[in-house]
Tab-separated table of C-alpha atoms in Angstrom:
chain	number	residue	atom	x	y	z
A	1	MET	CA	-46.863	18.364	19.962
A	2	LEU	CA	-45.892	21.022	22.544
A	3	VAL	CA	-42.683	21.618	24.435
A	4	ASP	CA	-44.524	20.627	27.669
A	5	VAL	CA	-44.248	16.992	27.094
A	6	PHE	CA	-40.375	17.263	27.146
A	7	GLN	CA	-40.560	19.688	30.162
A	8	GLN	CA	-42.761	17.124	31.964
A	9	TYR	CA	-41.082	13.798	31.208
A	10	GLU	CA	-37.501	14.389	30.124
A	11	SER	CA	-34.547	14.644	32.498
A	12	GLU	CA	-33.355	18.039	33.634
A	13	VAL	CA	-29.927	17.133	32.030
A	14	ARG	CA	-31.280	18.338	28.694
A	15	SER	CA	-29.445	21.385	27.433
A	16	TYR	CA	-29.598	22.497	23.695
A	17	CYS	CA	-33.312	22.493	23.573
A	18	ARG	CA	-33.414	25.185	26.323
A	19	ALA	CA	-31.530	27.486	23.866
A	20	PHE	CA	-33.846	26.334	20.998
A	21	PRO	CA	-37.370	26.080	22.560
A	22	THR	CA	-39.383	24.707	19.545
A	23	VAL	CA	-40.237	21.181	18.255
A	24	PHE	CA	-38.240	20.367	15.120
A	25	THR	CA	-39.742	18.033	12.492
A	26	LYS	CA	-37.442	17.828	9.379
A	27	ALA	CA	-34.284	19.257	7.754
A	28	LYS	CA	-32.497	19.555	4.593
A	29	GLY	CA	-29.234	21.010	3.653
A	30	SER	CA	-28.397	23.941	5.887
A	31	HIS	CA	-31.915	24.469	7.272
A	32	ILE	CA	-33.892	22.701	9.897
A	33	GLU	CA	-37.778	23.235	10.086
A	34	ALA	CA	-39.935	23.439	13.127
A	35	GLN	CA	-43.403	22.051	13.784
A	36	ASP	CA	-45.202	25.417	13.163
A	37	GLY	CA	-43.322	25.779	9.732
A	38	THR	CA	-40.534	28.130	10.650
A	39	ARG	CA	-37.294	27.402	8.873
A	40	TYR	CA	-34.020	28.026	10.563
A	41	LEU	CA	-30.712	28.403	8.996
A	42	ASP	CA	-28.271	26.030	10.892
A	43	PHE	CA	-25.077	27.374	12.176
A	44	PHE	CA	-24.698	24.549	14.669
A	45	ALA	CA	-24.641	21.422	12.519
A	46	GLY	CA	-25.322	19.113	15.163
A	47	ALA	CA	-22.287	20.361	17.021
A	48	GLY	CA	-20.139	19.347	14.119
A	49	ALA	CA	-21.896	16.034	13.217
A	50	LEU	CA	-23.479	17.355	10.029
A	51	ASN	CA	-20.499	18.475	8.052
A	52	TYR	CA	-22.207	17.574	4.758
A	53	GLY	CA	-25.565	19.050	5.805
A	54	HIS	CA	-28.849	17.508	6.832
A	55	ASN	CA	-30.101	14.501	4.828
A	56	PRO	CA	-27.532	14.743	1.976
A	57	ASP	CA	-29.166	12.952	-0.941
A	58	LEU	CA	-26.318	10.471	-1.579
A	59	VAL	CA	-26.158	9.275	1.923
A	60	LYS	CA	-29.824	9.100	2.223
A	61	HIS	CA	-30.349	7.031	-0.955
A	62	ARG	CA	-27.471	4.597	0.199
A	63	LEU	CA	-29.256	4.098	3.387
A	64	ILE	CA	-32.708	3.423	1.968
A	65	GLU	CA	-31.161	0.979	-0.547
A	66	TYR	CA	-29.366	-0.871	2.254
A	67	LEU	CA	-32.541	-1.077	4.302
A	68	GLN	CA	-34.652	-2.187	1.331
A	69	GLU	CA	-32.054	-5.028	0.826
A	70	ASP	CA	-32.204	-6.349	4.374
A	71	GLY	CA	-28.679	-5.461	5.127
A	72	ILE	CA	-27.307	-6.298	8.455
A	73	LEU	CA	-28.461	-3.714	11.100
A	74	HIS	CA	-26.460	-5.028	14.251
A	75	GLY	CA	-23.401	-6.982	13.818
A	76	LEU	CA	-21.200	-6.353	16.976
A	77	ASP	CA	-17.784	-6.499	15.720
A	78	MET	CA	-18.397	-9.384	13.254
A	79	TYR	CA	-17.321	-9.267	9.620
A	80	THR	CA	-19.782	-7.626	7.481
A	81	ASP	CA	-20.017	-6.174	3.777
A	82	ALA	CA	-20.637	-2.728	5.222
A	83	LYS	CA	-17.781	-2.635	7.704
A	84	GLY	CA	-15.389	-4.168	5.027
A	85	HIS	CA	-16.352	-1.701	2.476
A	86	PHE	CA	-16.079	1.245	5.078
A	87	LEU	CA	-12.391	0.134	5.854
A	88	GLU	CA	-11.446	-0.175	2.263
A	89	VAL	CA	-12.817	3.282	1.411
A	90	LEU	CA	-11.327	4.953	4.368
A	91	GLN	CA	-7.937	3.383	3.692
A	92	GLU	CA	-7.775	4.043	0.067
A	93	SER	CA	-9.391	7.547	-0.098
A	94	ILE	CA	-8.265	9.041	3.131
A	95	LEU	CA	-5.310	7.383	4.798
A	96	LYS	CA	-3.094	6.011	2.005
A	97	PRO	CA	-3.063	9.197	0.056
A	98	ARG	CA	-1.814	11.202	3.224
A	99	ASN	CA	0.762	8.345	4.006
A	100	LEU	CA	-0.983	7.578	7.196
A	101	ASP	CA	-0.481	4.044	8.418
A	102	TYR	CA	-3.307	3.362	10.943
A	103	ARG	CA	-5.101	0.383	12.214
A	104	VAL	CA	-8.835	1.156	12.793
A	105	GLN	CA	-10.573	0.323	16.061
A	106	PHE	CA	-14.345	0.537	16.248
A	107	CYS	CA	-15.386	1.382	19.836
A	108	GLY	CA	-18.671	2.524	21.259
A	109	PRO	CA	-20.398	4.832	18.901
A	110	THR	CA	-19.721	8.029	20.805
A	111	GLY	CA	-16.748	10.374	20.768
A	112	THR	CA	-16.146	10.067	24.418
A	113	ASN	CA	-15.836	6.314	24.140
A	114	ALA	CA	-13.340	6.865	21.498
A	115	VAL	CA	-11.181	9.097	23.894
A	116	GLU	CA	-11.722	6.451	26.516
A	117	ALA	CA	-10.213	3.673	24.188
A	118	ALA	CA	-7.365	5.860	23.260
A	119	LEU	CA	-6.386	6.626	26.933
A	120	LYS	CA	-6.733	3.074	27.715
A	121	ILE	CA	-4.415	1.792	25.015
A	122	ALA	CA	-1.878	4.615	25.695
A	123	ARG	CA	-1.718	3.502	29.314
A	124	LYS	CA	-1.508	-0.186	28.354
A	125	VAL	CA	1.361	0.263	25.880
A	126	LYS	CA	3.460	2.687	27.909
A	127	GLY	CA	2.723	1.242	31.395
A	128	ARG	CA	2.170	4.719	32.819
A	129	ARG	CA	-1.085	6.068	34.356
A	130	ASN	CA	-0.732	9.795	33.949
A	131	ILE	CA	-1.958	11.696	30.919
A	132	PHE	CA	-1.156	15.252	29.953
A	133	ALA	CA	-4.307	17.289	28.901
A	134	PHE	CA	-4.554	20.900	28.073
A	135	GLN	CA	-6.211	23.875	29.652
A	136	GLY	CA	-9.369	24.723	27.605
A	137	GLY	CA	-9.618	21.295	26.155
A	138	TYR	CA	-12.890	19.185	25.911
A	139	HIS	CA	-12.740	15.516	25.404
A	140	GLY	CA	-16.129	13.990	26.441
A	141	MET	CA	-18.384	13.424	29.504
A	142	THR	CA	-17.352	9.714	30.604
A	143	LEU	CA	-15.010	9.604	33.572
A	144	GLY	CA	-11.795	9.089	31.867
A	145	ALA	CA	-12.357	11.745	29.035
A	146	LEU	CA	-13.919	14.090	31.599
A	147	ALA	CA	-10.783	13.802	33.577
A	148	CYS	CA	-9.030	15.317	30.484
A	149	THR	CA	-11.675	18.093	30.030
A	150	GLY	CA	-10.831	21.334	31.554
A	151	ASN	CA	-14.329	22.863	31.940
A	152	ALA	CA	-15.064	23.288	35.815
A	153	TYR	CA	-18.874	23.022	35.115
A	154	ASN	CA	-18.700	19.816	33.243
A	155	ARG	CA	-16.132	18.392	35.810
A	156	LYS	CA	-18.298	19.060	38.651
A	157	GLY	CA	-20.931	16.673	37.298
A	158	ALA	CA	-18.691	13.770	37.757
A	159	GLY	CA	-19.373	13.602	41.518
A	160	THR	CA	-15.983	11.851	42.032
A	161	ALA	CA	-12.338	12.512	41.808
A	162	LEU	CA	-10.936	12.737	38.232
A	163	PRO	CA	-7.331	11.364	38.641
A	164	ASP	CA	-4.256	10.676	36.649
A	165	VAL	CA	-4.336	13.696	34.474
A	166	THR	CA	-1.986	16.761	34.596
A	167	PHE	CA	-3.144	19.801	32.931
A	168	MET	CA	-0.603	21.752	30.833
A	169	PRO	CA	-0.820	25.353	29.273
A	170	PHE	CA	-2.319	25.894	25.803
A	171	PRO	CA	-0.936	28.742	23.864
A	172	PHE	CA	-3.877	30.978	24.468
A	173	GLY	CA	-4.623	34.101	26.762
A	174	PRO	CA	-1.823	34.612	29.261
A	175	MET	CA	-0.234	31.420	28.251
A	176	LYS	CA	0.381	32.605	24.837
A	177	ASP	CA	3.077	34.919	26.303
A	178	ILE	CA	5.127	32.094	27.747
A	179	ASP	CA	7.091	29.263	25.936
A	180	THR	CA	4.650	26.495	26.837
A	181	ILE	CA	6.759	23.791	25.073
A	182	ALA	CA	9.888	24.746	27.080
A	183	TYR	CA	7.896	24.654	30.181
A	184	MET	CA	6.574	21.126	29.413
A	185	ASP	CA	10.199	20.073	28.482
A	186	ALA	CA	11.373	21.508	31.846
A	187	VAL	CA	8.642	19.642	33.733
A	188	LEU	CA	9.487	16.285	32.050
A	189	SER	CA	13.253	16.763	32.272
A	190	ASP	CA	13.270	17.506	35.906
A	191	SER	CA	13.113	14.635	38.336
A	192	SER	CA	11.963	16.973	41.020
A	193	SER	CA	9.048	18.418	39.109
A	194	GLY	CA	6.568	16.469	41.270
A	195	ILE	CA	4.681	15.475	38.005
A	196	ASP	CA	4.614	11.909	36.798
A	197	LYS	CA	5.777	11.147	33.300
A	198	PRO	CA	2.616	10.670	31.093
A	199	ALA	CA	1.652	7.838	28.768
A	200	ALA	CA	0.255	10.419	26.285
A	201	MET	CA	-0.743	13.964	25.684
A	202	VAL	CA	-4.279	14.397	24.404
A	203	LEU	CA	-5.124	17.644	22.627
A	204	GLU	CA	-7.429	19.322	20.098
A	205	THR	CA	-5.486	21.136	17.476
A	206	ILE	CA	-8.394	23.610	17.485
A	207	GLN	CA	-10.139	23.768	20.872
A	208	ALA	CA	-13.824	23.940	19.893
A	209	GLU	CA	-15.807	23.834	23.081
A	210	GLY	CA	-12.818	25.831	24.695
A	211	GLY	CA	-13.719	28.734	22.571
A	212	VAL	CA	-12.463	28.188	19.108
A	213	VAL	CA	-8.781	28.336	20.029
A	214	VAL	CA	-6.253	27.474	17.098
A	215	ALA	CA	-2.990	26.042	18.075
A	216	PRO	CA	-0.215	27.593	15.924
A	217	VAL	CA	1.448	25.288	13.404
A	218	GLU	CA	4.954	25.717	14.915
A	219	TRP	CA	3.615	24.891	18.275
A	220	LEU	CA	2.021	21.726	17.002
A	221	LYS	CA	5.322	20.728	15.341
A	222	GLN	CA	7.375	21.467	18.533
A	223	LEU	CA	4.787	19.534	20.602
A	224	ARG	CA	5.181	16.444	18.275
A	225	GLN	CA	8.955	16.611	18.733
A	226	LEU	CA	8.601	17.034	22.504
A	227	CYS	CA	6.526	13.778	22.434
A	228	ASP	CA	9.187	11.976	20.734
A	229	LYS	CA	11.932	13.146	22.770
A	230	HIS	CA	10.261	12.041	26.006
A	231	ASP	CA	8.683	8.724	24.524
A	232	ILE	CA	5.267	10.125	25.062
A	233	LEU	CA	2.191	9.188	22.666
A	234	MET	CA	0.412	12.101	20.945
A	235	ILE	CA	-3.405	11.644	20.673
A	236	VAL	CA	-5.243	14.194	18.629
A	237	ASP	CA	-8.900	14.439	19.365
A	238	ASP	CA	-10.512	15.274	15.943
A	239	ILE	CA	-13.966	14.575	16.841
A	240	GLN	CA	-15.400	18.027	16.274
A	241	VAL	CA	-12.919	19.636	13.908
A	242	GLY	CA	-12.079	16.533	11.705
A	243	CYS	CA	-13.773	15.260	8.482
A	244	GLY	CA	-13.084	18.533	6.686
A	245	ARG	CA	-14.076	21.076	9.147
A	246	SER	CA	-10.567	22.838	9.242
A	247	GLY	CA	-10.007	22.456	5.511
A	248	GLY	CA	-8.014	19.159	5.321
A	249	PHE	CA	-9.721	15.957	6.310
A	250	PHE	CA	-7.664	15.901	9.571
A	251	SER	CA	-6.989	19.143	11.449
A	252	PHE	CA	-3.398	18.279	11.969
A	253	GLU	CA	-2.660	18.083	8.380
A	254	ARG	CA	-1.774	21.758	8.252
A	255	ALA	CA	1.177	21.093	10.603
A	256	GLY	CA	2.630	18.138	8.713
A	257	ILE	CA	2.652	16.047	11.787
A	258	VAL	CA	1.522	12.489	12.328
A	259	PRO	CA	-0.068	11.710	15.761
A	260	ASP	CA	0.216	8.380	17.382
A	261	ILE	CA	-3.420	8.037	17.974
A	262	VAL	CA	-6.417	10.014	16.470
A	263	THR	CA	-10.098	9.847	17.608
A	264	LEU	CA	-12.934	10.569	15.155
A	265	SER	CA	-16.664	10.616	15.670
A	266	LYS	CA	-19.500	13.168	14.727
A	267	SER	CA	-19.164	13.593	11.058
A	268	ILE	CA	-17.229	10.527	10.225
A	269	SER	CA	-20.620	8.738	9.608
A	270	GLY	CA	-21.559	11.342	6.937
A	271	CYS	CA	-24.941	12.311	8.159
A	272	GLY	CA	-25.038	12.288	12.049
A	273	LEU	CA	-25.528	8.512	12.702
A	274	PRO	CA	-23.532	7.463	15.849
A	275	LEU	CA	-20.107	6.157	14.879
A	276	ALA	CA	-16.682	6.507	16.486
A	277	ILE	CA	-13.289	5.350	15.630
A	278	VAL	CA	-9.847	5.158	16.885
A	279	LEU	CA	-6.819	5.262	14.462
A	280	LEU	CA	-3.605	4.035	16.002
A	281	LYS	CA	-0.270	3.203	14.807
A	282	PRO	CA	0.033	-0.675	14.057
A	283	GLU	CA	2.726	-1.018	16.847
A	284	LEU	CA	0.411	0.202	19.297
A	285	ASP	CA	-2.363	-2.210	18.631
A	286	LYS	CA	-1.651	-4.303	21.756
A	287	TRP	CA	-5.392	-4.965	22.586
A	288	GLN	CA	-6.355	-8.569	23.494
A	289	PRO	CA	-9.463	-9.701	21.897
A	290	GLY	CA	-12.535	-7.978	23.649
A	291	GLU	CA	-10.260	-5.917	25.930
A	292	HIS	CA	-12.347	-2.720	24.838
A	293	ASN	CA	-15.656	-3.644	23.542
A	294	GLY	CA	-19.439	-2.626	23.287
A	295	THR	CA	-22.637	-3.893	21.877
A	296	PHE	CA	-22.928	-1.057	19.484
A	297	ARG	CA	-19.361	-0.949	18.206
A	298	GLY	CA	-20.231	-1.918	14.897
A	299	ASN	CA	-23.069	0.651	13.569
A	300	GLN	CA	-23.792	-0.999	10.124
A	301	LEU	CA	-25.889	1.845	8.897
A	302	ALA	CA	-23.181	4.310	9.852
A	303	PHE	CA	-20.675	2.472	7.780
A	304	VAL	CA	-22.855	2.878	4.701
A	305	SER	CA	-23.463	6.492	5.377
A	306	GLY	CA	-19.731	6.957	6.284
A	307	VAL	CA	-18.607	5.651	2.840
A	308	ALA	CA	-21.034	8.206	1.255
A	309	GLY	CA	-19.687	10.911	3.342
A	310	ILE	CA	-16.004	10.147	2.291
A	311	GLU	CA	-17.279	10.090	-1.388
A	312	LEU	CA	-18.887	13.556	-0.782
A	313	PHE	CA	-15.775	14.943	0.711
A	314	GLN	CA	-14.043	14.030	-2.499
A	315	SER	CA	-16.627	14.777	-5.127
A	316	LEU	CA	-17.667	18.024	-3.619
A	317	ASP	CA	-14.008	19.024	-3.201
A	318	ILE	CA	-14.527	20.031	0.457
A	319	PRO	CA	-11.122	21.448	1.190
A	320	ALA	CA	-11.511	24.094	-1.840
A	321	GLN	CA	-15.063	24.899	-0.611
A	322	VAL	CA	-14.009	25.383	3.099
A	323	ALA	CA	-11.092	27.569	1.816
A	324	GLU	CA	-13.357	29.904	-0.216
A	325	LYS	CA	-16.022	30.143	2.488
A	326	SER	CA	-13.557	30.549	5.260
A	327	GLN	CA	-12.238	33.773	3.724
A	328	LEU	CA	-15.628	35.062	3.326
A	329	VAL	CA	-16.737	34.329	6.861
A	330	GLN	CA	-13.380	35.853	8.118
A	331	THR	CA	-13.810	39.080	6.009
A	332	GLU	CA	-17.382	39.674	6.839
A	333	LEU	CA	-16.792	38.924	10.768
A	334	GLN	CA	-13.790	41.218	10.863
A	335	SER	CA	-15.725	44.113	9.168
A	336	MET	CA	-18.562	43.458	11.406
A	337	ILE	CA	-16.404	43.694	14.675
A	338	GLU	CA	-14.674	46.885	13.519
A	339	ASN	CA	-18.207	48.487	12.747
A	340	LEU	CA	-19.747	47.366	16.121
A	341	ASP	CA	-17.093	47.049	18.850
A	342	PRO	CA	-13.394	46.480	18.008
A	343	ARG	CA	-12.807	44.902	21.494
A	344	MET	CA	-14.570	41.617	20.236
A	345	GLU	CA	-11.929	39.076	19.137
A	346	LEU	CA	-12.199	36.860	16.172
A	347	ARG	CA	-10.490	33.451	16.183
A	348	GLY	CA	-11.012	30.506	13.678
A	349	LEU	CA	-9.942	28.308	10.900
A	350	GLY	CA	-11.892	26.620	8.028
A	351	LEU	CA	-15.433	26.709	8.852
A	352	ILE	CA	-15.251	26.975	12.638
A	353	TRP	CA	-15.137	30.487	13.875
A	354	GLY	CA	-15.653	32.201	17.143
A	355	VAL	CA	-16.472	35.806	18.240
A	356	ASP	CA	-15.227	36.276	21.747
A	357	LEU	CA	-17.166	38.743	23.780
A	358	THR	CA	-14.832	38.405	26.915
A	359	PRO	CA	-13.390	41.874	26.383
A	360	LEU	CA	-16.640	43.504	26.630
A	361	LYS	CA	-17.082	42.321	30.278
A	362	ASN	CA	-20.798	41.769	30.088
A	363	GLU	CA	-21.577	38.003	30.544
A	364	LYS	CA	-25.381	38.661	29.699
A	365	LEU	CA	-24.531	39.626	26.368
A	366	ILE	CA	-24.149	36.166	24.820
A	367	ASP	CA	-27.442	34.784	25.780
A	368	GLN	CA	-29.119	37.870	24.390
A	369	ILE	CA	-27.307	37.466	21.074
A	370	THR	CA	-27.927	33.772	20.652
A	371	THR	CA	-31.764	34.414	21.507
A	372	ASN	CA	-31.900	37.280	18.989
A	373	CYS	CA	-30.439	34.941	16.460
A	374	PHE	CA	-32.901	32.292	17.058
A	375	GLU	CA	-35.863	34.724	16.829
A	376	LYS	CA	-34.544	35.903	13.529
A	377	GLY	CA	-34.163	32.215	12.144
A	378	LEU	CA	-30.619	31.268	13.075
A	379	ILE	CA	-29.510	28.482	15.163
A	380	ILE	CA	-26.122	29.135	16.889
A	381	GLU	CA	-24.397	28.152	20.084
A	382	ASN	CA	-21.762	29.561	22.340
A	383	ALA	CA	-18.622	28.111	23.693
A	384	GLY	CA	-15.420	28.995	25.588
A	385	ARG	CA	-14.738	30.406	29.264
A	386	LYS	CA	-18.176	31.082	30.879
A	387	GLY	CA	-19.636	30.720	27.401
A	388	GLN	CA	-18.528	33.899	26.093
A	389	VAL	CA	-17.735	32.900	22.509
A	390	LEU	CA	-20.268	32.870	19.782
A	391	LYS	CA	-19.390	29.877	17.754
A	392	LEU	CA	-19.881	29.529	14.103
A	393	LEU	CA	-20.142	25.746	12.843
A	394	PRO	CA	-22.176	25.657	9.699
A	395	PRO	CA	-22.394	22.715	7.391
A	396	LEU	CA	-19.425	22.731	4.937
A	397	THR	CA	-21.860	22.440	2.148
A	398	ILE	CA	-23.510	25.744	2.990
A	399	THR	CA	-23.841	28.120	0.021
A	400	GLN	CA	-22.333	31.501	0.132
A	401	ASP	CA	-25.737	33.174	0.034
A	402	GLU	CA	-26.860	31.171	2.907
A	403	LEU	CA	-23.499	31.992	4.846
A	404	LEU	CA	-24.084	35.778	4.158
A	405	THR	CA	-27.682	35.562	5.418
A	406	GLY	CA	-26.681	34.005	8.697
A	407	LEU	CA	-23.600	36.364	9.145
A	408	HIS	CA	-26.107	39.318	8.557
A	409	ILE	CA	-28.431	37.898	11.180
A	410	ILE	CA	-25.520	37.704	13.556
A	411	GLU	CA	-24.633	41.260	12.885
A	412	ARG	CA	-27.994	42.567	13.570
A	413	ALA	CA	-28.362	40.239	16.887
A	414	ILE	CA	-25.169	41.600	18.189
A	415	LYS	CA	-26.214	45.220	17.329
A	416	LYS	CA	-29.364	44.764	19.134
A	417	ALA	CA	-27.800	43.408	22.146
A	418	LEU	CA	-25.247	45.974	22.425
């Protein structure tokens, strides 16, 4: 099959395929294979949906077994064995050991729908319309979530107003030099600020699409205190950086805070199947039956694979693996930057890292680098303001040898572009 069929029949909205113009056929572990037999090392991991790699054996075998036994494939929100098992494992293996008391809401199986549900319940509970979001944040492409997304290109696609959201400064760039917590406190305390008190603040503790911007631990703690002071709910969007990506299962664990609401999707299913959930404190669970629903809010196969994914997180000791590999990536990238061009900036945590080319003031470089990587057998994407950040997002199960191979490809790709 040639790419012509996609160019002829598929909508112009397609995006990732433009950067990786080949037809893929199969994948395993940290590699994905094209129709012509070329194997690519994957530093993209389904935009964070494949934390445990492509087709992990345990997950695959569980799915096959479930299908062979004629397990329920479509169940709306009815009680099923698969959903019950997922709920039990999530509670006993993830939530209770972290002293997290959350109800679990199954919404439509996309991250953006989880954000929509979180925003709706926050507004319903608090009786306020406004939401505080953060500059650089990304929360999805449906209208409510898009209103909380900062990227101008994405917002332009809405074709309509995106109301009831006020953007606050995130501690990055010029905003790093001001006390953003004090600023928000002043806005909320001043009856003449002109800004409506929000029902909630929604944030990523690590802005992924925003350019791999890691919020400081102390800032997160102060933000939690600020929300408590002003009776505002804290929503943490852990869709891309959760499920072990930052080291702990949740990205907010490092700060010792407890959000009121957490959204999860992507790798919560263990293998890239569609699944999204909202975790909310019991006292916030004020939904009336069916008030937020969807035909596919019970992906039974994803429940099966999600249980297997949690088992992999534990049996493979993902936090220890991520800590070791994170140090390797940081050391190698820092050395590479020093050798090639010290103006480049390195940011990251766990196994999400970004090389920021913005200081080089050459916006064409990033496309040359990602193209060079692809030609040398590495799939990697860009992110950040004007797409100037090379974003590393490999499977958490990647071997150290595979990591080094990919890092050396990146080094040669940047050197060639420069």
